[in-house]
mmCIF file of C-alpha atoms in Angstrom:
data_model
loop_
_atom_site.group_PDB
_atom_site.id
_atom_site.type_symbol
_atom_site.label_atom_id
_atom_site.label_comp_id
_atom_site.label_asym_id
_atom_site.label_seq_id
_atom_site.Cartn_x
_atom_site.Cartn_y
_atom_site.Cartn_z
ATOM 1 C CA UNK A 23 16.122 -47.300 33.025
ATOM 2 C CA UNK A 24 15.507 -51.012 33.580
ATOM 3 C CA UNK A 25 16.412 -52.176 37.121
ATOM 4 C CA UNK A 26 18.820 -55.092 37.583
ATOM 5 C CA UNK A 27 15.918 -56.904 39.108
ATOM 6 C CA UNK A 28 13.811 -56.495 36.186
ATOM 7 C CA UNK A 29 16.493 -57.638 33.725
ATOM 8 C CA UNK A 30 16.875 -60.756 35.552
ATOM 9 C CA UNK A 31 13.254 -61.389 35.589
ATOM 10 C CA UNK A 32 13.405 -60.972 31.813
ATOM 11 C CA UNK A 33 16.334 -63.218 31.443
ATOM 12 C CA UNK A 34 14.528 -65.856 33.582
ATOM 13 C CA UNK A 35 11.497 -65.570 31.396
ATOM 14 C CA UNK A 36 13.612 -65.890 28.126
ATOM 15 C CA UNK A 37 15.318 -68.959 29.538
ATOM 16 C CA UNK A 38 11.749 -70.580 30.381
ATOM 17 C CA UNK A 39 10.780 -69.872 26.868
ATOM 18 C CA UNK A 40 13.481 -72.027 25.279
ATOM 19 C CA UNK A 41 12.525 -75.459 24.143
ATOM 20 C CA UNK A 42 12.201 -77.984 26.866
ATOM 21 C CA UNK A 43 12.236 -75.515 29.720
ATOM 22 C CA UNK A 44 8.547 -74.903 29.797
ATOM 23 C CA UNK A 45 7.845 -78.132 31.670
ATOM 24 C CA UNK A 46 9.509 -79.875 34.776
ATOM 25 C CA UNK A 47 12.657 -81.835 33.816
ATOM 26 C CA UNK A 48 11.533 -84.517 36.051
ATOM 27 C CA UNK A 49 7.689 -85.082 36.042
ATOM 28 C CA UNK A 50 6.740 -82.873 32.975
ATOM 29 C CA UNK A 51 4.584 -80.575 34.954
ATOM 30 C CA UNK A 52 3.917 -77.147 33.005
ATOM 31 C CA UNK A 53 5.214 -73.910 34.177
ATOM 32 C CA UNK A 54 8.319 -74.798 36.394
ATOM 33 C CA UNK A 55 8.747 -72.170 39.002
ATOM 34 C CA UNK A 56 12.009 -73.523 40.276
ATOM 35 C CA UNK A 57 15.489 -74.521 39.117
ATOM 36 C CA UNK A 58 18.455 -76.525 40.194
ATOM 37 C CA UNK A 59 21.303 -74.037 39.699
ATOM 38 C CA UNK A 60 23.896 -76.881 40.120
ATOM 39 C CA UNK A 61 22.456 -79.151 37.709
ATOM 40 C CA UNK A 62 21.018 -76.368 35.151
ATOM 41 C CA UNK A 63 17.306 -77.978 35.175
ATOM 42 C CA UNK A 64 14.038 -76.188 35.598
ATOM 43 C CA UNK A 65 11.685 -78.025 37.796
ATOM 44 C CA UNK A 66 8.197 -77.816 39.548
ATOM 45 C CA UNK A 67 7.655 -76.892 43.020
ATOM 46 C CA UNK A 68 7.033 -80.481 44.090
ATOM 47 C CA UNK A 69 10.104 -81.908 42.437
ATOM 48 C CA UNK A 70 12.139 -79.050 43.802
ATOM 49 C CA UNK A 71 11.433 -80.451 47.359
ATOM 50 C CA UNK A 72 12.724 -83.816 46.070
ATOM 51 C CA UNK A 73 15.870 -82.248 44.895
ATOM 52 C CA UNK A 74 16.488 -80.893 48.404
ATOM 53 C CA UNK A 75 16.850 -84.625 49.151
ATOM 54 C CA UNK A 76 19.970 -84.684 47.218
ATOM 55 C CA UNK A 77 21.442 -81.442 48.311
ATOM 56 C CA UNK A 78 25.054 -82.461 47.852
ATOM 57 C CA UNK A 79 24.165 -82.826 44.072
ATOM 58 C CA UNK A 80 21.303 -80.396 43.428
ATOM 59 C CA UNK A 81 20.758 -76.880 44.986
ATOM 60 C CA UNK A 82 17.588 -75.373 44.165
ATOM 61 C CA UNK A 83 16.189 -71.799 44.046
ATOM 62 C CA UNK A 84 12.873 -70.228 43.272
ATOM 63 C CA UNK A 85 12.869 -68.361 39.788
ATOM 64 C CA UNK A 86 10.477 -65.863 41.164
ATOM 65 C CA UNK A 87 11.223 -65.312 44.890
ATOM 66 C CA UNK A 88 15.169 -65.749 45.089
ATOM 67 C CA UNK A 89 17.968 -63.631 43.831
ATOM 68 C CA UNK A 90 19.832 -64.693 40.771
ATOM 69 C CA UNK A 91 23.381 -63.728 39.802
ATOM 70 C CA UNK A 92 24.548 -63.449 35.986
ATOM 71 C CA UNK A 93 26.802 -66.394 36.403
ATOM 72 C CA UNK A 94 24.113 -68.478 37.753
ATOM 73 C CA UNK A 95 21.700 -67.643 35.007
ATOM 74 C CA UNK A 96 24.460 -68.201 32.281
ATOM 75 C CA UNK A 97 24.866 -71.705 33.599
ATOM 76 C CA UNK A 98 21.291 -72.335 33.419
ATOM 77 C CA UNK A 99 21.469 -71.081 29.839
ATOM 78 C CA UNK A 100 24.298 -73.354 28.982
ATOM 79 C CA UNK A 101 22.428 -76.426 30.144
ATOM 80 C CA UNK A 102 18.619 -76.437 30.281
ATOM 81 C CA UNK A 103 16.253 -79.279 30.497
ATOM 82 C CA UNK A 104 16.694 -80.826 26.953
ATOM 83 C CA UNK A 105 20.539 -80.942 27.198
ATOM 84 C CA UNK A 106 20.285 -82.353 30.769
ATOM 85 C CA UNK A 107 17.806 -85.093 29.500
ATOM 86 C CA UNK A 108 20.339 -86.082 26.863
ATOM 87 C CA UNK A 109 22.899 -86.688 29.443
ATOM 88 C CA UNK A 110 20.932 -88.000 32.545
ATOM 89 C CA UNK A 111 18.385 -90.046 30.398
ATOM 90 C CA UNK A 112 20.484 -91.257 27.659
ATOM 91 C CA UNK A 113 20.180 -94.985 28.645
ATOM 92 C CA UNK A 114 16.780 -95.440 30.165
ATOM 93 C CA UNK A 115 15.465 -98.908 29.703
ATOM 94 C CA UNK A 116 12.148 -99.100 27.595
ATOM 95 C CA UNK A 117 10.508 -100.965 30.593
ATOM 96 C CA UNK A 118 11.545 -98.436 33.200
ATOM 97 C CA UNK A 119 8.751 -96.453 34.553
ATOM 98 C CA UNK A 120 9.256 -92.648 34.156
ATOM 99 C CA UNK A 121 6.776 -90.937 36.271
ATOM 100 C CA UNK A 122 4.704 -87.842 35.701
ATOM 101 C CA UNK A 123 3.428 -85.190 38.043
ATOM 102 C CA UNK A 124 0.498 -87.458 38.686
ATOM 103 C CA UNK A 125 2.272 -90.079 40.065
ATOM 104 C CA UNK A 126 3.249 -90.828 43.871
ATOM 105 C CA UNK A 127 6.094 -89.406 45.713
ATOM 106 C CA UNK A 128 8.200 -92.544 45.944
ATOM 107 C CA UNK A 129 8.298 -93.004 42.095
ATOM 108 C CA UNK A 130 9.203 -89.395 41.456
ATOM 109 C CA UNK A 131 11.730 -89.303 44.346
ATOM 110 C CA UNK A 132 13.634 -92.499 43.036
ATOM 111 C CA UNK A 133 13.413 -91.459 39.480
ATOM 112 C CA UNK A 134 15.286 -88.209 40.454
ATOM 113 C CA UNK A 135 17.775 -90.000 42.648
ATOM 114 C CA UNK A 136 18.320 -92.643 39.725
ATOM 115 C CA UNK A 137 19.068 -89.867 37.279
ATOM 116 C CA UNK A 138 21.202 -87.385 39.239
ATOM 117 C CA UNK A 139 22.366 -89.267 42.260
ATOM 118 C CA UNK A 140 23.084 -92.788 41.205
ATOM 119 C CA UNK A 141 23.553 -91.940 37.455
ATOM 120 C CA UNK A 142 21.827 -95.249 36.592
ATOM 121 C CA UNK A 143 21.091 -94.133 33.063
ATOM 122 C CA UNK A 144 24.704 -93.457 32.154
ATOM 123 C CA UNK A 145 25.813 -96.893 32.811
ATOM 124 C CA UNK A 146 23.665 -100.168 32.085
ATOM 125 C CA UNK A 147 25.713 -102.044 34.702
ATOM 126 C CA UNK A 148 23.926 -99.908 37.475
ATOM 127 C CA UNK A 149 20.627 -101.133 36.217
ATOM 128 C CA UNK A 150 21.033 -104.806 37.038
ATOM 129 C CA UNK A 151 19.028 -104.666 40.198
ATOM 130 C CA UNK A 152 15.817 -104.417 38.085
ATOM 131 C CA UNK A 153 17.000 -105.531 34.526
ATOM 132 C CA UNK A 154 18.637 -108.905 35.401
ATOM 133 C CA UNK A 155 15.412 -111.156 35.058
ATOM 134 C CA UNK A 156 15.947 -112.424 38.507
ATOM 135 C CA UNK A 157 15.219 -110.989 41.813
ATOM 136 C CA UNK A 158 15.170 -112.219 45.376
ATOM 137 C CA UNK A 159 14.351 -110.465 48.527
ATOM 138 C CA UNK A 160 12.088 -109.768 51.435
ATOM 139 C CA UNK A 161 9.057 -107.574 51.401
ATOM 140 C CA UNK A 162 6.344 -106.743 54.037
ATOM 141 C CA UNK A 163 3.146 -108.562 52.975
ATOM 142 C CA UNK A 164 -0.336 -107.879 54.142
ATOM 143 C CA UNK A 165 -1.919 -110.788 55.533
ATOM 144 C CA UNK A 166 -4.926 -112.102 53.784
ATOM 145 C CA UNK A 167 -7.292 -112.625 56.817
ATOM 146 C CA UNK A 168 -5.797 -110.671 59.721
ATOM 147 C CA UNK A 169 -4.550 -107.461 57.776
ATOM 148 C CA UNK A 170 -0.984 -107.738 59.561
ATOM 149 C CA UNK A 171 2.122 -106.972 57.441
ATOM 150 C CA UNK A 172 4.700 -109.715 57.803
ATOM 151 C CA UNK A 173 8.024 -110.100 56.099
ATOM 152 C CA UNK A 174 7.901 -112.686 53.293
ATOM 153 C CA UNK A 175 10.445 -113.846 50.852
ATOM 154 C CA UNK A 176 9.552 -112.959 47.135
ATOM 155 C CA UNK A 177 11.453 -114.329 44.007
ATOM 156 C CA UNK A 178 10.927 -112.873 40.492
ATOM 157 C CA UNK A 179 12.120 -115.213 37.788
ATOM 158 C CA UNK A 180 11.806 -114.330 34.262
ATOM 159 C CA UNK A 181 13.006 -117.596 33.054
ATOM 160 C CA UNK A 182 10.248 -119.414 35.222
ATOM 161 C CA UNK A 183 7.908 -116.607 34.179
ATOM 162 C CA UNK A 184 6.613 -116.241 37.774
ATOM 163 C CA UNK A 185 6.650 -114.157 40.806
ATOM 164 C CA UNK A 186 6.306 -116.314 43.913
ATOM 165 C CA UNK A 187 6.420 -115.799 47.689
ATOM 166 C CA UNK A 188 7.182 -118.105 50.704
ATOM 167 C CA UNK A 189 5.340 -117.913 53.997
ATOM 168 C CA UNK A 190 8.425 -119.055 55.975
ATOM 169 C CA UNK A 191 12.047 -117.872 55.172
ATOM 170 C CA UNK A 192 13.182 -121.554 54.800
ATOM 171 C CA UNK A 193 10.074 -122.747 53.021
ATOM 172 C CA UNK A 194 10.745 -125.190 50.006
ATOM 173 C CA UNK A 195 7.428 -124.533 48.439
ATOM 174 C CA UNK A 196 6.066 -121.180 47.774
ATOM 175 C CA UNK A 197 2.777 -119.984 49.204
ATOM 176 C CA UNK A 198 1.759 -118.494 45.944
ATOM 177 C CA UNK A 199 2.831 -118.653 42.362
ATOM 178 C CA UNK A 200 1.838 -115.593 40.102
ATOM 179 C CA UNK A 201 2.403 -116.124 36.415
ATOM 180 C CA UNK A 202 3.801 -112.973 34.910
ATOM 181 C CA UNK A 203 1.370 -113.258 32.085
ATOM 182 C CA UNK A 204 -1.319 -111.984 34.194
ATOM 183 C CA UNK A 205 0.763 -109.816 36.666
ATOM 184 C CA UNK A 206 0.151 -106.196 37.415
ATOM 185 C CA UNK A 207 1.702 -103.793 39.852
ATOM 186 C CA UNK A 208 0.545 -100.177 40.773
ATOM 187 C CA UNK A 209 1.490 -98.145 43.586
ATOM 188 C CA UNK A 210 -1.218 -97.256 46.090
ATOM 189 C CA UNK A 211 0.118 -95.294 48.968
ATOM 190 C CA UNK A 212 -3.119 -93.633 49.979
ATOM 191 C CA UNK A 213 -5.242 -96.770 49.805
ATOM 192 C CA UNK A 214 -2.531 -98.788 51.752
ATOM 193 C CA UNK A 215 -1.662 -95.903 54.102
ATOM 194 C CA UNK A 216 2.134 -96.506 53.644
ATOM 195 C CA UNK A 217 4.169 -94.196 51.257
ATOM 196 C CA UNK A 218 5.885 -97.276 49.549
ATOM 197 C CA UNK A 219 2.790 -99.374 49.240
ATOM 198 C CA UNK A 220 2.584 -101.516 46.014
ATOM 199 C CA UNK A 221 -0.416 -103.412 45.005
ATOM 200 C CA UNK A 222 0.286 -106.652 42.935
ATOM 201 C CA UNK A 223 -2.568 -108.460 41.184
ATOM 202 C CA UNK A 224 -2.777 -111.645 39.219
ATOM 203 C CA UNK A 225 -5.418 -113.882 38.089
ATOM 204 C CA UNK A 226 -6.070 -117.345 39.827
ATOM 205 C CA UNK A 227 -8.677 -119.403 38.206
ATOM 206 C CA UNK A 228 -9.502 -116.387 35.971
ATOM 207 C CA UNK A 229 -10.450 -114.442 39.241
ATOM 208 C CA UNK A 230 -8.405 -111.382 40.377
ATOM 209 C CA UNK A 231 -6.207 -111.924 43.392
ATOM 210 C CA UNK A 232 -4.704 -108.881 45.292
ATOM 211 C CA UNK A 233 -1.285 -109.005 47.162
ATOM 212 C CA UNK A 234 -0.285 -105.826 49.122
ATOM 213 C CA UNK A 235 3.361 -105.340 49.745
ATOM 214 C CA UNK A 236 5.850 -102.530 50.911
ATOM 215 C CA UNK A 237 9.535 -101.996 51.666
ATOM 216 C CA UNK A 238 10.920 -99.356 54.174
ATOM 217 C CA UNK A 239 13.476 -98.414 51.420
ATOM 218 C CA UNK A 240 12.106 -96.443 48.514
ATOM 219 C CA UNK A 241 14.819 -97.813 45.972
ATOM 220 C CA UNK A 242 13.977 -101.256 46.913
ATOM 221 C CA UNK A 243 10.263 -101.229 46.268
ATOM 222 C CA UNK A 244 10.790 -99.170 43.096
ATOM 223 C CA UNK A 245 13.475 -101.741 41.799
ATOM 224 C CA UNK A 246 10.823 -104.456 42.477
ATOM 225 C CA UNK A 247 8.372 -102.523 40.441
ATOM 226 C CA UNK A 248 10.648 -101.938 37.519
ATOM 227 C CA UNK A 249 12.001 -105.630 37.831
ATOM 228 C CA UNK A 250 8.295 -106.772 37.285
ATOM 229 C CA UNK A 251 8.033 -104.186 34.416
ATOM 230 C CA UNK A 252 11.078 -105.624 32.739
ATOM 231 C CA UNK A 253 9.817 -109.338 33.057
ATOM 232 C CA UNK A 254 6.352 -108.241 31.939
ATOM 233 C CA UNK A 255 7.890 -106.637 28.692
ATOM 234 C CA UNK A 256 9.921 -109.370 27.748
ATOM 235 C CA UNK A 257 6.917 -111.818 28.097
ATOM 236 C CA UNK A 258 4.803 -109.581 25.889
ATOM 237 C CA UNK A 259 7.854 -109.392 23.316
ATOM 238 C CA UNK A 260 7.642 -113.232 23.126
ATOM 239 C CA UNK A 261 4.013 -113.306 23.094
ATOM 240 C CA UNK A 262 3.410 -110.708 20.431
ATOM 241 C CA UNK A 263 6.700 -110.886 18.264
ATOM 242 C CA UNK A 264 5.434 -108.526 15.454
ATOM 243 C CA UNK A 265 4.199 -105.913 17.859
ATOM 244 C CA UNK A 266 6.061 -102.761 18.364
ATOM 245 C CA UNK A 267 7.678 -101.607 21.762
ATOM 246 C CA UNK A 268 5.255 -98.632 21.633
ATOM 247 C CA UNK A 269 2.123 -100.907 21.480
ATOM 248 C CA UNK A 270 3.389 -103.216 24.193
ATOM 249 C CA UNK A 271 4.595 -100.614 26.887
ATOM 250 C CA UNK A 272 1.094 -99.421 27.743
ATOM 251 C CA UNK A 273 0.304 -103.055 28.590
ATOM 252 C CA UNK A 274 3.445 -103.777 30.801
ATOM 253 C CA UNK A 275 1.771 -102.479 33.936
ATOM 254 C CA UNK A 276 -1.536 -100.246 34.332
ATOM 255 C CA UNK A 277 -3.037 -98.019 36.929
ATOM 256 C CA UNK A 278 -6.647 -98.262 37.472
ATOM 257 C CA UNK A 279 -9.118 -96.125 35.559
ATOM 258 C CA UNK A 280 -11.086 -95.428 38.813
ATOM 259 C CA UNK A 281 -11.454 -96.632 42.432
ATOM 260 C CA UNK A 282 -14.031 -95.690 45.116
ATOM 261 C CA UNK A 283 -17.097 -96.451 47.121
ATOM 262 C CA UNK A 284 -20.461 -97.182 45.371
ATOM 263 C CA UNK A 285 -23.593 -98.887 46.325
ATOM 264 C CA UNK A 286 -24.903 -101.896 44.483
ATOM 265 C CA UNK A 287 -27.872 -104.045 44.484
ATOM 266 C CA UNK A 288 -28.158 -107.824 43.418
ATOM 267 C CA UNK A 289 -29.230 -109.337 40.148
ATOM 268 C CA UNK A 290 -32.820 -109.218 41.039
ATOM 269 C CA UNK A 291 -32.860 -105.599 41.905
ATOM 270 C CA UNK A 292 -35.047 -106.215 44.887
ATOM 271 C CA UNK A 293 -32.139 -106.441 47.616
ATOM 272 C CA UNK A 294 -31.012 -103.366 49.560
ATOM 273 C CA UNK A 295 -28.092 -101.411 48.275
ATOM 274 C CA UNK A 296 -24.842 -102.202 50.051
ATOM 275 C CA UNK A 297 -21.768 -100.188 50.055
ATOM 276 C CA UNK A 298 -18.751 -101.643 48.288
ATOM 277 C CA UNK A 299 -15.276 -100.681 47.242
ATOM 278 C CA UNK A 300 -15.077 -100.651 43.499
ATOM 279 C CA UNK A 301 -12.006 -100.819 41.183
ATOM 280 C CA UNK A 302 -12.081 -100.381 37.351
ATOM 281 C CA UNK A 303 -9.186 -102.534 36.122
ATOM 282 C CA UNK A 304 -9.195 -102.294 32.197
ATOM 283 C CA UNK A 305 -12.576 -104.170 31.449
ATOM 284 C CA UNK A 306 -12.871 -105.837 34.752
ATOM 285 C CA UNK A 307 -15.208 -103.876 37.387
ATOM 286 C CA UNK A 308 -14.238 -105.492 40.575
ATOM 287 C CA UNK A 309 -16.004 -104.873 44.073
ATOM 288 C CA UNK A 310 -14.752 -105.431 47.611
ATOM 289 C CA UNK A 311 -16.209 -105.089 51.059
ATOM 290 C CA UNK A 312 -12.864 -103.512 52.118
ATOM 291 C CA UNK A 313 -10.379 -101.874 49.902
ATOM 292 C CA UNK A 314 -7.673 -104.079 51.012
ATOM 293 C CA UNK A 315 -9.338 -107.539 50.614
ATOM 294 C CA UNK A 316 -7.280 -110.070 48.753
ATOM 295 C CA UNK A 317 -10.313 -111.318 46.754
ATOM 296 C CA UNK A 318 -13.130 -109.434 45.142
ATOM 297 C CA UNK A 319 -16.767 -110.282 45.926
ATOM 298 C CA UNK A 320 -17.485 -110.157 42.442
ATOM 299 C CA UNK A 321 -16.310 -109.163 39.076
ATOM 300 C CA UNK A 322 -18.335 -107.498 36.097
ATOM 301 C CA UNK A 323 -16.747 -107.610 32.619
ATOM 302 C CA UNK A 324 -17.459 -104.313 30.658
ATOM 303 C CA UNK A 325 -17.426 -104.802 26.915
ATOM 304 C CA UNK A 326 -17.811 -102.387 24.123
ATOM 305 C CA UNK A 327 -20.743 -100.472 22.742
ATOM 306 C CA UNK A 328 -20.812 -102.264 19.627
ATOM 307 C CA UNK A 329 -21.286 -105.425 21.580
ATOM 308 C CA UNK A 330 -24.200 -104.242 23.530
ATOM 309 C CA UNK A 331 -22.760 -102.509 26.458
ATOM 310 C CA UNK A 332 -24.306 -99.103 27.524
ATOM 311 C CA UNK A 333 -23.868 -97.048 30.511
ATOM 312 C CA UNK A 334 -26.800 -94.794 31.685
ATOM 313 C CA UNK A 335 -26.683 -91.858 34.341
ATOM 314 C CA UNK A 336 -29.739 -93.091 36.438
ATOM 315 C CA UNK A 337 -31.475 -96.022 37.834
ATOM 316 C CA UNK A 338 -34.674 -97.582 36.465
ATOM 317 C CA UNK A 339 -37.759 -95.703 37.692
ATOM 318 C CA UNK A 340 -39.080 -98.990 39.459
ATOM 319 C CA UNK A 341 -36.285 -98.997 41.819
ATOM 320 C CA UNK A 342 -37.360 -98.414 45.393
ATOM 321 C CA UNK A 343 -35.830 -98.240 48.930
ATOM 322 C CA UNK A 344 -32.870 -96.087 50.209
ATOM 323 C CA UNK A 345 -29.657 -95.769 48.325
ATOM 324 C CA UNK A 346 -27.276 -92.861 47.390
ATOM 325 C CA UNK A 347 -28.937 -90.392 45.157
ATOM 326 C CA UNK A 348 -26.838 -90.576 42.013
ATOM 327 C CA UNK A 349 -27.467 -93.603 39.985
ATOM 328 C CA UNK A 350 -25.566 -95.409 37.324
ATOM 329 C CA UNK A 351 -26.971 -98.347 35.199
ATOM 330 C CA UNK A 352 -24.736 -100.504 33.265
ATOM 331 C CA UNK A 353 -26.672 -102.439 30.490
ATOM 332 C CA UNK A 354 -24.845 -105.690 29.191
ATOM 333 C CA UNK A 355 -26.173 -108.315 26.809
ATOM 334 C CA UNK A 356 -27.298 -110.340 29.676
ATOM 335 C CA UNK A 357 -28.367 -108.204 32.465
ATOM 336 C CA UNK A 358 -28.607 -104.556 34.146
ATOM 337 C CA UNK A 359 -26.115 -103.768 36.837
ATOM 338 C CA UNK A 360 -27.297 -100.961 39.180
ATOM 339 C CA UNK A 361 -25.008 -98.694 41.176
ATOM 340 C CA UNK A 362 -25.511 -95.461 43.163
ATOM 341 C CA UNK A 363 -22.905 -92.737 44.105
ATOM 342 C CA UNK A 364 -22.838 -90.449 47.045
ATOM 343 C CA UNK A 365 -22.006 -87.215 45.050
ATOM 344 C CA UNK A 366 -22.712 -86.035 41.566
ATOM 345 C CA UNK A 367 -18.964 -85.752 41.083
ATOM 346 C CA UNK A 368 -18.368 -89.165 41.868
ATOM 347 C CA UNK A 369 -21.104 -90.372 39.447
ATOM 348 C CA UNK A 370 -19.674 -88.266 36.499
ATOM 349 C CA UNK A 371 -16.199 -89.859 37.259
ATOM 350 C CA UNK A 372 -17.372 -93.271 37.300
ATOM 351 C CA UNK A 373 -19.277 -92.621 33.972
ATOM 352 C CA UNK A 374 -16.301 -91.216 32.229
ATOM 353 C CA UNK A 375 -14.389 -94.275 33.446
ATOM 354 C CA UNK A 376 -16.993 -96.639 32.092
ATOM 355 C CA UNK A 377 -17.366 -94.783 28.746
ATOM 356 C CA UNK A 378 -13.531 -94.995 28.342
ATOM 357 C CA UNK A 379 -13.895 -98.811 28.271
ATOM 358 C CA UNK A 380 -17.178 -98.902 26.331
ATOM 359 C CA UNK A 381 -15.988 -96.675 23.779
ATOM 360 C CA UNK A 382 -13.001 -98.833 22.909
ATOM 361 C CA UNK A 383 -13.378 -101.803 20.434
ATOM 362 C CA UNK A 384 -12.587 -105.106 21.980
ATOM 363 C CA UNK A 385 -9.481 -106.984 21.284
ATOM 364 C CA UNK A 386 -9.656 -110.654 20.238
ATOM 365 C CA UNK A 387 -8.308 -111.892 23.354
ATOM 366 C CA UNK A 388 -11.007 -110.065 25.269
ATOM 367 C CA UNK A 389 -13.880 -111.933 23.745
ATOM 368 C CA UNK A 390 -12.497 -115.103 25.442
ATOM 369 C CA UNK A 391 -12.682 -113.205 28.781
ATOM 370 C CA UNK A 392 -16.246 -111.962 27.901
ATOM 371 C CA UNK A 393 -17.098 -115.758 27.261
ATOM 372 C CA UNK A 394 -15.598 -116.934 30.463
ATOM 373 C CA UNK A 395 -17.695 -114.338 32.516
ATOM 374 C CA UNK A 396 -21.009 -115.198 30.709
ATOM 375 C CA UNK A 397 -20.575 -119.011 31.392
ATOM 376 C CA UNK A 398 -19.050 -118.479 34.879
ATOM 377 C CA UNK A 399 -21.112 -120.668 37.469
#
């Protein structure tokens, strides 16, 4: 005779087999083992912890370890992930960043709060903080030279096509004007050492400039991020009027393909190898003395294989001297760039990142960037 416990276990398995329930309702991770028995959604272990932050709305249980009553299972069966998404995500704006299990905690936490606590996607009026095209407020910004975070006034203006900040609260002129057409934003909590750390980049004289900011309030910093994404999407829609949103959305903001330390030598290959922090940002390989430097020490353009760019998993045999043991050579039409990694795992990850770029055909506008790099003094 089947025990009650076994019957419940089989019922839970049957629920997880229903379409939509096999992945976390909030981050998409496979094989959820938890559920909110007040919302009727199946979630992963990580998101279940974030649901505990809104305990007045969402109460969670383990599908494996906790006891379930027939009425609770009946409710789970009547809702489920697909039905809940149809309710709580019915008006998500195209530009809004919907995080995955790979994203940082603040993005996933605010996504869960936006859906279930604030119900932002049931009513467009609740989306004004990031969809209005104008935003003004204060963020903690890292000083370029001393590394100290100071409160700075920021203004995002879609009409002007800029994000700007002011060194003094009553300043008339901004310290920096960042044009939306080259703007990017990506969360960097580990690199910055703060849970709400946001790295903003823009091009100044065609060189990358980093601005590191955070806000104590998770909603505030995520609203800024989505405000930037909204302004970026509208800029792209005007710049490429025939393009579909599905083509534009990957360009709204981007995470870096790879970051980390490598060693490099100079153009003559006779200098000693120096340890630098590298960032692979689309086709730009940037290197810094410190990960939080405002400006890169240098940038390398990585084109496509059909245009003469190759990555090799070694260094030329003529290279002498001390360096990390796992070499990488990037061959460009003009010269070779030599790098060394500390571990074989790092070497393979960097080669994978480089191949991702090299194996992709260049876009027409990327040829102009390549030409700039070739003629840069």
